[in-house]
mmCIF file of C-alpha atoms in Angstrom:
data_model
loop_
_atom_site.group_PDB
_atom_site.id
_atom_site.type_symbol
_atom_site.label_atom_id
_atom_site.label_comp_id
_atom_site.label_asym_id
_atom_site.label_seq_id
_atom_site.Cartn_x
_atom_site.Cartn_y
_atom_site.Cartn_z
ATOM 1 C CA GLN A 145 3.432 3.352 43.932
ATOM 2 C CA VAL A 146 1.900 5.310 41.098
ATOM 3 C CA GLN A 147 1.265 3.313 37.953
ATOM 4 C CA LEU A 148 1.104 4.782 34.468
ATOM 5 C CA VAL A 149 -0.787 3.014 31.712
ATOM 6 C CA GLU A 150 -0.610 4.366 28.178
ATOM 7 C CA SER A 151 -3.110 3.295 25.535
ATOM 8 C CA GLY A 152 -4.010 4.139 21.972
ATOM 9 C CA GLY A 153 -1.525 4.721 19.197
ATOM 10 C CA GLY A 154 -0.821 2.217 16.459
ATOM 11 C CA LEU A 155 -0.095 2.413 12.752
ATOM 12 C CA VAL A 156 -1.125 5.340 10.581
ATOM 13 C CA GLN A 157 -0.221 6.799 7.206
ATOM 14 C CA PRO A 158 1.572 10.134 6.945
ATOM 15 C CA GLY A 159 -0.879 12.961 7.448
ATOM 16 C CA GLY A 160 -3.092 10.846 9.653
ATOM 17 C CA SER A 161 -4.160 11.275 13.254
ATOM 18 C CA LEU A 162 -3.892 9.271 16.429
ATOM 19 C CA ARG A 163 -4.749 9.770 20.073
ATOM 20 C CA LEU A 164 -2.884 8.486 23.087
ATOM 21 C CA SER A 165 -4.290 8.217 26.572
ATOM 22 C CA CYS A 166 -2.504 7.866 29.868
ATOM 23 C CA THR A 167 -4.231 6.660 33.002
ATOM 24 C CA VAL A 168 -2.570 7.437 36.319
ATOM 25 C CA SER A 169 -3.364 5.258 39.337
ATOM 26 C CA GLY A 170 -2.873 8.142 41.747
ATOM 27 C CA THR A 171 -4.074 11.708 41.715
ATOM 28 C CA ILE A 172 -2.770 14.184 39.191
ATOM 29 C CA PHE A 173 -4.226 17.200 40.949
ATOM 30 C CA GLY A 174 -1.493 19.797 41.319
ATOM 31 C CA ILE A 175 0.920 17.865 39.129
ATOM 32 C CA TYR A 176 2.477 18.961 35.888
ATOM 33 C CA MET A 177 2.252 16.077 33.456
ATOM 34 C CA ALA A 178 4.132 15.458 30.241
ATOM 35 C CA TRP A 179 4.370 13.241 27.214
ATOM 36 C CA TYR A 180 7.696 11.896 26.036
ATOM 37 C CA ARG A 181 8.846 9.753 23.151
ATOM 38 C CA GLN A 182 11.781 7.516 22.539
ATOM 39 C CA ALA A 183 13.207 5.675 19.561
ATOM 40 C CA PRO A 184 15.269 2.497 20.026
ATOM 41 C CA GLY A 185 18.782 3.385 21.093
ATOM 42 C CA GLU A 186 17.897 7.039 21.515
ATOM 43 C CA GLN A 187 17.322 9.209 24.555
ATOM 44 C CA ARG A 188 13.808 9.887 25.641
ATOM 45 C CA GLU A 189 12.702 13.351 24.525
ATOM 46 C CA LEU A 190 10.011 15.659 25.775
ATOM 47 C CA VAL A 191 7.040 16.015 23.449
ATOM 48 C CA GLY A 192 5.145 18.503 25.578
ATOM 49 C CA ARG A 193 3.858 19.246 29.025
ATOM 50 C CA ILE A 194 0.650 20.446 30.623
ATOM 51 C CA THR A 195 0.445 22.465 33.814
ATOM 52 C CA THR A 196 -2.136 22.126 36.543
ATOM 53 C CA GLY A 197 -4.040 24.955 34.885
ATOM 54 C CA SER A 198 -3.873 23.159 31.513
ATOM 55 C CA THR A 199 -1.339 25.517 29.973
ATOM 56 C CA THR A 200 0.634 23.552 27.440
ATOM 57 C CA ASN A 201 4.117 23.758 25.950
ATOM 58 C CA TYR A 202 5.405 21.679 23.069
ATOM 59 C CA SER A 203 8.671 20.806 21.427
ATOM 60 C CA ASP A 204 9.234 22.599 18.148
ATOM 61 C CA SER A 205 8.953 19.316 16.266
ATOM 62 C CA VAL A 206 5.309 18.766 17.269
ATOM 63 C CA LYS A 207 4.071 22.321 17.857
ATOM 64 C CA ARG A 208 0.762 23.067 16.133
ATOM 65 C CA ARG A 209 0.250 19.359 15.374
ATOM 66 C CA PHE A 210 -0.062 17.799 18.842
ATOM 67 C CA THR A 211 -2.473 18.813 21.583
ATOM 68 C CA ILE A 212 -2.100 17.671 25.182
ATOM 69 C CA SER A 213 -5.041 17.710 27.548
ATOM 70 C CA ARG A 214 -5.869 16.391 30.992
ATOM 71 C CA ASP A 215 -8.775 15.244 33.097
ATOM 72 C CA ASN A 216 -7.919 15.618 36.759
ATOM 73 C CA VAL A 217 -11.028 13.810 37.938
ATOM 74 C CA LYS A 218 -10.354 10.740 35.826
ATOM 75 C CA GLY A 219 -6.609 10.915 36.358
ATOM 76 C CA GLY A 220 -6.046 10.997 32.622
ATOM 77 C CA VAL A 221 -3.628 12.781 30.332
ATOM 78 C CA TYR A 222 -4.078 12.724 26.571
ATOM 79 C CA VAL A 223 -2.291 13.726 23.413
ATOM 80 C CA GLN A 224 -4.105 14.239 20.130
ATOM 81 C CA MET A 225 -1.653 13.921 17.265
ATOM 82 C CA GLU A 226 -2.486 15.400 13.863
ATOM 83 C CA SER A 227 -0.634 15.607 10.561
ATOM 84 C CA LEU A 228 1.618 12.779 11.622
ATOM 85 C CA LYS A 229 4.973 12.375 9.937
ATOM 86 C CA PRO A 230 7.259 9.348 9.624
ATOM 87 C CA GLU A 231 9.654 11.033 12.029
ATOM 88 C CA ASP A 232 6.949 10.884 14.713
ATOM 89 C CA THR A 233 7.417 7.120 14.809
ATOM 90 C CA ASP A 234 8.446 6.330 18.368
ATOM 91 C CA GLU A 235 7.395 4.786 21.639
ATOM 92 C CA TYR A 236 5.352 7.317 23.608
ATOM 93 C CA TYR A 237 5.206 7.672 27.374
ATOM 94 C CA CYS A 238 3.543 9.944 29.895
ATOM 95 C CA ASN A 239 4.916 10.916 33.290
ATOM 96 C CA ASN A 240 5.054 13.470 36.053
ATOM 97 C CA TYR A 241 7.033 16.340 34.508
ATOM 98 C CA ARG A 242 8.772 17.537 37.670
ATOM 99 C CA SER A 243 9.421 14.271 39.482
ATOM 100 C CA ALA A 244 9.179 11.204 37.303
ATOM 101 C CA TRP A 245 7.358 8.154 38.548
ATOM 102 C CA LYS A 246 8.170 4.648 37.409
ATOM 103 C CA TRP A 247 7.736 4.623 33.643
ATOM 104 C CA GLY A 248 4.845 2.791 32.072
ATOM 105 C CA GLN A 249 5.124 0.399 29.186
ATOM 106 C CA GLY A 250 4.575 3.112 26.594
ATOM 107 C CA ARG A 251 2.667 2.898 23.330
ATOM 108 C CA GLN A 252 4.091 2.511 19.887
ATOM 109 C CA VAL A 253 3.190 5.014 17.208
ATOM 110 C CA THR A 254 4.250 4.095 13.693
ATOM 111 C CA VAL A 255 3.785 6.452 10.767
ATOM 112 C CA CYS A 256 4.421 4.937 7.372
ATOM 113 C CA ARG A 257 2.780 4.262 4.025
#
């Protein structure tokens, strides 16, 4: 069973930056990967995805501020988050975009003064 482990994140002031990493226990070769976020009591929403060729797509709310990347050899997927806003405060998760694996524990990102 594939395991997903997210790391990074934390507390930052508005306008700050954070980076999240996701380590996948299995291969990610040939797999579209994605980052999601979820607030308590809310549905999980797609932040962005990255194709096998590293083409990326983002939700309008994070476009031009977040950058997703991948390292197929290391089995890692990353999101660099810039110009963070309070509304970016959420729990962040990575997963297989087309066929979700068991969700990891996620990482909390909190943006506040």
